[in-house]
Amino acid sequence: MNIGFLSPSLSRVLGGIFEIERDLALALDALPDTRVTAYGLIDHETANDAPAWRHIPCHVGAIRGARAFGYSPQLRAIMARADEDILHLHSLWTYTSILALAWKQRTGRPYVTTANGML
């Protein structure tokens, strides 16, 4: 199974969410016949925290405009090529939610959302 993780950040910028999503990704990736790929937005800690994802491929896009929303045509293009069996969205209220919906509409495949304390 190919699992995609989608988040507004793949670094410590989001605090504990980084630990949650990375640890879950590593645990899932250790399962037989399972591959995880992470997708997110570039921030000032992305390069520093990339080694923490170990062997999991991380694809990031630059933000255009307000950081709080995270609009990224670059990440949209990356997600347009994402060929996962399921997508796991790790946020609400940002552009990544729109990207998850677009991915689902394009592929017809399911996605799940973890709010990570956002409600």
N, CA and C atoms as an extended XYZ file, in Angstrom:
357
Properties=species:S:1:pos:R:3:atomname:S:1:resname:S:1:resid:I:1 pbc="F F F"
N         0.845       -1.171        0.000 N   MET     1
C         0.000        0.000        0.000 CA  MET     1
C         0.892        1.236        0.000 C   MET     1
N         0.527        2.197       -0.812 N   ASN     2
C         1.232        3.474       -0.870 CA  ASN     2
C         0.403        4.526       -0.143 C   ASN     2
N         0.996        5.117        0.878 N   ILE     3
C         0.312        6.105        1.711 CA  ILE     3
C         1.006        7.452        1.556 C   ILE     3
N         0.227        8.487        1.304 N   GLY     4
C         0.764        9.842        1.244 CA  GLY     4
C         0.381       10.612        2.494 C   GLY     4
N         1.334       11.296        3.073 N   PHE     5
C         1.082       12.195        4.198 CA  PHE     5
C         1.153       13.614        3.662 C   PHE     5
N         0.127       14.412        3.915 N   LEU     6
C         0.079       15.791        3.446 CA  LEU     6
C        -0.078       16.719        4.638 C   LEU     6
N         0.822       17.697        4.737 N   SER     7
C         0.844       18.578        5.896 CA  SER     7
C         1.318       19.969        5.498 C   SER     7
N         0.877       21.005        6.233 N   PRO     8
C         1.379       22.349        5.957 CA  PRO     8
C         2.876       22.491        6.258 C   PRO     8
N         3.429       21.552        7.002 N   SER     9
C         4.854       21.600        7.311 CA  SER     9
C         5.360       20.200        7.606 C   SER     9
N         6.566       19.915        7.165 N   LEU    10
C         7.212       18.652        7.492 CA  LEU    10
C         8.352       18.898        8.472 C   LEU    10
N         8.234       19.980        9.247 N   SER    11
C         9.287       20.347       10.191 CA  SER    11
C         8.708       20.694       11.551 C   SER    11
N         9.598       21.031       12.466 N   ARG    12
C         9.223       21.388       13.842 CA  ARG    12
C         8.407       22.672       13.936 C   ARG    12
N         8.250       23.390       12.845 N   VAL    13
C         7.487       24.639       12.859 CA  VAL    13
C         6.069       24.425       13.396 C   VAL    13
N         5.489       23.259       13.125 N   LEU    14
C         4.142       22.963       13.628 CA  LEU    14
C         4.157       22.340       15.024 C   LEU    14
N         5.288       22.362       15.688 N   GLY    15
C         5.361       21.829       17.046 CA  GLY    15
C         5.184       20.322       17.066 C   GLY    15
N         4.317       19.850       17.972 N   GLY    16
C         4.123       18.423       18.179 CA  GLY    16
C         3.549       17.679       16.992 C   GLY    16
N         2.901       18.382       16.076 N   ILE    17
C         2.353       17.719       14.891 CA  ILE    17
C         3.472       17.066       14.089 C   ILE    17
N         4.624       17.719       14.045 N   PHE    18
C         5.779       17.159       13.344 CA  PHE    18
C         6.129       15.789       13.917 C   PHE    18
N         6.182       15.681       15.243 N   GLU    19
C         6.524       14.413       15.886 CA  GLU    19
C         5.467       13.355       15.588 C   GLU    19
N         4.204       13.749       15.665 N   ILE    20
C         3.105       12.811       15.418 CA  ILE    20
C         3.167       12.266       13.998 C   ILE    20
N         3.211       13.161       13.021 N   GLU    21
C         3.153       12.707       11.629 CA  GLU    21
C         4.404       11.947       11.232 C   GLU    21
N         5.569       12.414       11.660 N   ARG    22
C         6.804       11.715       11.292 CA  ARG    22
C         6.871       10.334       11.929 C   ARG    22
N         6.567       10.232       13.229 N   ASP    23
C         6.630        8.930       13.903 CA  ASP    23
C         5.623        7.941       13.306 C   ASP    23
N         4.419        8.418       13.002 N   LEU    24
C         3.422        7.549       12.376 CA  LEU    24
C         3.889        7.123       10.988 C   LEU    24
N         4.442        8.036       10.235 N   ALA    25
C         4.942        7.697        8.893 CA  ALA    25
C         6.036        6.634        8.965 C   ALA    25
N         6.957        6.796        9.886 N   LEU    26
C         8.038        5.818       10.023 CA  LEU    26
C         7.507        4.453       10.450 C   LEU    26
N         6.528        4.435       11.357 N   ALA    27
C         5.951        3.162       11.803 CA  ALA    27
C         5.202        2.467       10.668 C   ALA    27
N         4.410        3.230        9.919 N   LEU    28
C         3.678        2.640        8.801 CA  LEU    28
C         4.629        2.145        7.713 C   LEU    28
N         5.666        2.929        7.448 N   ASP    29
C         6.620        2.571        6.399 CA  ASP    29
C         7.380        1.285        6.739 C   ASP    29
N         7.452        0.944        8.015 N   ALA    30
C         8.152       -0.270        8.442 CA  ALA    30
C         7.312       -1.530        8.212 C   ALA    30
N         6.020       -1.365        7.938 N   LEU    31
C         5.157       -2.513        7.690 CA  LEU    31
C         5.482       -3.138        6.334 C   LEU    31
N         5.282       -4.442        6.218 N   PRO    32
C         5.530       -5.086        4.922 CA  PRO    32
C         4.608       -4.521        3.838 C   PRO    32
N         5.139       -4.392        2.648 N   ASP    33
C         4.370       -3.941        1.481 CA  ASP    33
C         3.711       -2.580        1.673 C   ASP    33
N         4.325       -1.709        2.466 N   THR    34
C         3.788       -0.368        2.706 CA  THR    34
C         4.889        0.651        2.437 C   THR    34
N         4.521        1.706        1.708 N   ARG    35
C         5.458        2.788        1.406 CA  ARG    35
C         4.773        4.099        1.735 C   ARG    35
N         5.483        4.973        2.438 N   VAL    36
C         4.954        6.286        2.790 CA  VAL    36
C         5.765        7.360        2.073 C   VAL    36
N         5.069        8.352        1.551 N   THR    37
C         5.680        9.534        0.966 CA  THR    37
C         5.059       10.742        1.639 C   THR    37
N         5.882       11.726        2.004 N   ALA    38
C         5.396       12.926        2.684 CA  ALA    38
C         5.385       14.115        1.726 C   ALA    38
N         4.345       14.927        1.848 N   TYR    39
C         4.171       16.128        1.030 CA  TYR    39
C         3.887       17.295        1.959 C   TYR    39
N         4.504       18.444        1.689 N   GLY    40
C         4.266       19.594        2.550 CA  GLY    40
C         4.770       20.889        1.949 C   GLY    40
N         4.778       21.904        2.788 N   LEU    41
C         5.201       23.246        2.386 CA  LEU    41
C         6.575       23.564        2.968 C   LEU    41
N         7.367       24.287        2.217 N   ILE    42
C         8.700       24.684        2.674 CA  ILE    42
C         8.575       25.761        3.753 C   ILE    42
N         9.363       25.607        4.802 N   ASP    43
C         9.480       26.653        5.820 CA  ASP    43
C        10.937       26.748        6.245 C   ASP    43
N        11.239       27.608        7.195 N   HIS    44
C        12.639       27.863        7.557 CA  HIS    44
C        13.314       26.703        8.290 C   HIS    44
N        12.581       25.663        8.669 N   GLU    45
C        13.175       24.502        9.331 CA  GLU    45
C        13.128       23.226        8.482 C   GLU    45
N        12.562       23.293        7.290 N   THR    46
C        12.398       22.101        6.461 CA  THR    46
C        13.731       21.381        6.219 C   THR    46
N        14.733       22.096        5.800 N   ALA    47
C        16.033       21.472        5.507 CA  ALA    47
C        16.662       20.878        6.768 C   ALA    47
N        16.527       21.565        7.899 N   ASN    48
C        17.094       21.060        9.149 CA  ASN    48
C        16.431       19.776        9.614 C   ASN    48
N        15.127       19.653        9.388 N   ASP    49
C        14.387       18.497        9.883 CA  ASP    49
C        14.225       17.378        8.869 C   ASP    49
N        14.640       17.583        7.629 N   ALA    50
C        14.506       16.547        6.598 CA  ALA    50
C        15.160       15.219        7.000 C   ALA    50
N        16.355       15.216        7.636 N   PRO    51
C        16.952       13.936        8.024 CA  PRO    51
C        16.117       13.125        9.018 C   PRO    51
N        15.246       13.785        9.777 N   ALA    52
C        14.407       13.077       10.751 CA  ALA    52
C        13.397       12.150       10.069 C   ALA    52
N        13.108       12.419        8.796 N   TRP    53
C        12.184       11.556        8.051 CA  TRP    53
C        12.882       10.296        7.549 C   TRP    53
N        14.188       10.224        7.775 N   ARG    54
C        15.030        9.097        7.372 CA  ARG    54
C        14.880        8.789        5.890 C   ARG    54
N        14.394        7.621        5.549 N   HIS    55
C        14.317        7.171        4.156 CA  HIS    55
C        13.000        7.536        3.468 C   HIS    55
N        12.082        8.178        4.189 N   ILE    56
C        10.790        8.528        3.596 CA  ILE    56
C        10.969        9.716        2.652 C   ILE    56
N        10.561        9.574        1.394 N   PRO    57
C        10.681       10.702        0.460 CA  PRO    57
C         9.786       11.862        0.893 C   PRO    57
N        10.340       13.056        0.865 N   CYS    58
C         9.607       14.270        1.223 CA  CYS    58
C         9.598       15.221        0.021 C   CYS    58
N         8.411       15.620       -0.393 N   HIS    59
C         8.251       16.542       -1.509 CA  HIS    59
C         7.617       17.815       -0.970 C   HIS    59
N         8.266       18.942       -1.183 N   VAL    60
C         7.772       20.200       -0.624 CA  VAL    60
C         7.653       21.266       -1.709 C   VAL    60
N         6.715       22.190       -1.462 N   GLY    61
C         6.511       23.298       -2.371 CA  GLY    61
C         6.626       24.622       -1.639 C   GLY    61
N         7.039       25.633       -2.369 N   ALA    62
C         7.185       26.976       -1.803 CA  ALA    62
C         5.812       27.646       -1.680 C   ALA    62
N         5.692       28.497       -0.690 N   ILE    63
C         4.449       29.232       -0.442 CA  ILE    63
C         4.480       30.550       -1.202 C   ILE    63
N         3.329       30.885       -1.764 N   ARG    64
C         3.149       32.188       -2.404 CA  ARG    64
C         2.058       32.917       -1.613 C   ARG    64
N         2.391       34.066       -1.071 N   GLY    65
C         1.414       34.829       -0.290 CA  GLY    65
C         1.521       34.532        1.199 C   GLY    65
N         0.397       34.614        1.874 N   ALA    66
C         0.358       34.482        3.337 CA  ALA    66
C         0.725       33.076        3.801 C   ALA    66
N         1.675       33.005        4.714 N   ARG    67
C         2.116       31.726        5.275 CA  ARG    67
C         0.956       31.005        5.978 C   ARG    67
N         0.089       31.757        6.628 N   ALA    68
C        -0.992       31.160        7.410 CA  ALA    68
C        -1.897       30.264        6.556 C   ALA    68
N        -2.140       30.643        5.311 N   PHE    69
C        -2.977       29.827        4.437 CA  PHE    69
C        -2.153       28.786        3.699 C   PHE    69
N        -0.953       29.142        3.273 N   GLY    70
C        -0.048       28.191        2.635 CA  GLY    70
C        -0.335       27.882        1.176 C   GLY    70
N        -0.759       28.888        0.417 N   TYR    71
C        -1.004       28.675       -1.007 CA  TYR    71
C         0.307       28.323       -1.706 C   TYR    71
N         0.289       27.231       -2.474 N   SER    72
C         1.505       26.777       -3.138 CA  SER    72
C         1.189       26.116       -4.484 C   SER    72
N         1.330       26.885       -5.577 N   PRO    73
C         1.171       26.264       -6.897 CA  PRO    73
C         2.172       25.123       -7.110 C   PRO    73
N         3.328       25.261       -6.517 N   GLN    74
C         4.370       24.233       -6.643 CA  GLN    74
C         3.906       22.915       -6.004 C   GLN    74
N         3.339       22.997       -4.797 N   LEU    75
C         2.850       21.776       -4.147 CA  LEU    75
C         1.636       21.225       -4.891 C   LEU    75
N         0.824       22.101       -5.445 N   ARG    76
C        -0.323       21.637       -6.248 CA  ARG    76
C         0.166       20.788       -7.419 C   ARG    76
N         1.221       21.232       -8.097 N   ALA    77
C         1.784       20.469       -9.211 CA  ALA    77
C         2.340       19.122       -8.740 C   ALA    77
N         2.983       19.128       -7.595 N   ILE    78
C         3.510       17.880       -7.026 CA  ILE    78
C         2.369       16.915       -6.721 C   ILE    78
N         1.315       17.430       -6.081 N   MET    79
C         0.175       16.581       -5.713 CA  MET    79
C        -0.588       16.085       -6.942 C   MET    79
N        -0.529       16.817       -8.031 N   ALA    80
C        -1.196       16.384       -9.268 CA  ALA    80
C        -0.557       15.112       -9.819 C   ALA    80
N         0.672       14.841       -9.414 N   ARG    81
C         1.372       13.625       -9.854 CA  ARG    81
C         1.384       12.533       -8.788 C   ARG    81
N         0.897       12.833       -7.589 N   ALA    82
C         0.935       11.868       -6.484 CA  ALA    82
C         0.035       10.681       -6.805 C   ALA    82
N         0.591        9.504       -6.707 N   ASP    83
C        -0.149        8.286       -7.057 CA  ASP    83
C        -0.188        7.347       -5.855 C   ASP    83
N        -0.844        7.785       -4.806 N   GLU    84
C        -0.926        7.009       -3.570 CA  GLU    84
C        -2.236        6.227       -3.543 C   GLU    84
N        -2.297        5.193       -2.717 N   ASP    85
C        -3.536        4.445       -2.539 CA  ASP    85
C        -4.482        5.177       -1.594 C   ASP    85
N        -3.906        5.901       -0.652 N   ILE    86
C        -4.668        6.678        0.312 CA  ILE    86
C        -3.832        7.889        0.719 C   ILE    86
N        -4.494        8.976        1.037 N   LEU    87
C        -3.814       10.198        1.461 CA  LEU    87
C        -4.236       10.513        2.887 C   LEU    87
N        -3.265       10.860        3.726 N   HIS    88
C        -3.537       11.225        5.117 CA  HIS    88
C        -3.209       12.701        5.290 C   HIS    88
N        -4.236       13.508        5.468 N   LEU    89
C        -4.090       14.956        5.663 CA  LEU    89
C        -3.914       15.242        7.144 C   LEU    89
N        -2.879       16.005        7.483 N   HIS    90
C        -2.556       16.292        8.877 CA  HIS    90
C        -2.830       17.740        9.247 C   HIS    90
N        -3.968       18.252        8.876 N   SER    91
C        -4.278       19.636        9.229 CA  SER    91
C        -5.685       19.988        8.794 C   SER    91
N        -6.095       21.159        9.196 N   LEU    92
C        -7.342       21.765        8.734 CA  LEU    92
C        -7.051       23.235        8.463 C   LEU    92
N        -7.975       23.904        7.827 N   TRP    93
C        -7.969       25.359        7.683 CA  TRP    93
C        -6.865       25.915        6.786 C   TRP    93
N        -6.156       25.090        6.031 N   THR    94
C        -5.091       25.597        5.164 CA  THR    94
C        -5.255       25.058        3.746 C   THR    94
N        -4.406       25.537        2.868 N   TYR    95
C        -4.438       25.143        1.462 CA  TYR    95
C        -4.254       23.635        1.269 C   TYR    95
N        -3.587       22.987        2.195 N   THR    96
C        -3.404       21.542        2.046 CA  THR    96
C        -4.744       20.808        2.071 C   THR    96
N        -5.753       21.370        2.745 N   SER    97
C        -7.094       20.761        2.729 CA  SER    97
C        -7.680       20.798        1.320 C   SER    97
N        -7.466       21.885        0.627 N   ILE    98
C        -7.934       22.012       -0.756 CA  ILE    98
C        -7.175       21.029       -1.655 C   ILE    98
N        -5.882       20.893       -1.417 N   LEU    99
C        -5.092       19.952       -2.216 CA  LEU    99
C        -5.543       18.515       -1.995 C   LEU    99
N        -5.899       18.171       -0.764 N   ALA   100
C        -6.386       16.811       -0.483 CA  ALA   100
C        -7.684       16.541       -1.242 C   ALA   100
N        -8.584       17.506       -1.238 N   LEU   101
C        -9.833       17.342       -1.977 CA  LEU   101
C        -9.570       17.218       -3.480 C   LEU   101
N        -8.694       18.036       -4.013 N   ALA   102
C        -8.361       17.958       -5.436 CA  ALA   102
C        -7.752       16.603       -5.782 C   ALA   102
N        -6.891       16.091       -4.892 N   TRP   103
C        -6.276       14.781       -5.099 CA  TRP   103
C        -7.359       13.701       -5.127 C   TRP   103
N        -8.289       13.767       -4.181 N   LYS   104
C        -9.372       12.784       -4.116 CA  LYS   104
C       -10.249       12.838       -5.364 C   LYS   104
N       -10.569       14.040       -5.817 N   GLN   105
C       -11.395       14.181       -7.013 CA  GLN   105
C       -10.675       13.657       -8.255 C   GLN   105
N        -9.369       13.857       -8.313 N   ARG   106
C        -8.589       13.386       -9.465 CA  ARG   106
C        -8.443       11.868       -9.460 C   ARG   106
N        -8.161       11.285       -8.297 N   THR   107
C        -7.850        9.855       -8.226 CA  THR   107
C        -9.055        8.977       -7.906 C   THR   107
N       -10.062        9.545       -7.230 N   GLY   108
C       -11.183        8.742       -6.762 CA  GLY   108
C       -10.830        7.886       -5.561 C   GLY   108
N        -9.667        8.117       -5.003 N   ARG   109
C        -9.195        7.328       -3.859 CA  ARG   109
C        -9.502        8.061       -2.550 C   ARG   109
N        -9.527        7.325       -1.457 N   PRO   110
C        -9.897        7.944       -0.178 CA  PRO   110
C        -8.774        8.746        0.463 C   PRO   110
N        -9.190        9.696        1.300 N   TYR   111
C        -8.236       10.363        2.178 CA  TYR   111
C        -8.850       10.480        3.554 C   TYR   111
N        -7.989       10.537        4.554 N   VAL   112
C        -8.400       10.706        5.935 CA  VAL   112
C        -7.766       11.975        6.471 C   VAL   112
N        -8.397       12.558        7.464 N   THR   113
C        -7.874       13.780        8.067 CA  THR   113
C        -7.672       13.562        9.557 C   THR   113
N        -6.517       13.967       10.046 N   THR   114
C        -6.257       14.002       11.477 CA  THR   114
C        -6.153       15.472       11.858 C   THR   114
N        -7.036       15.913       12.751 N   ALA   115
C        -7.078       17.318       13.118 CA  ALA   115
C        -5.952       17.731       14.070 C   ALA   115
N        -5.309       16.786       14.752 N   ASN   116
C        -4.168       17.072       15.618 CA  ASN   116
C        -4.401       18.258       16.548 C   ASN   116
N        -5.490       18.255       17.286 N   GLY   117
C        -5.772       19.301       18.254 CA  GLY   117
C        -6.296       20.591       17.681 C   GLY   117
N        -6.634       20.623       16.414 N   MET   118
C        -7.068       21.856       15.765 CA  MET   118
C        -8.533       22.204       16.029 C   MET   118
N        -9.264       21.310       16.660 N   LEU   119
C       -10.653       21.572       16.972 CA  LEU   119
C       -10.803       21.795       18.457 C   LEU   119
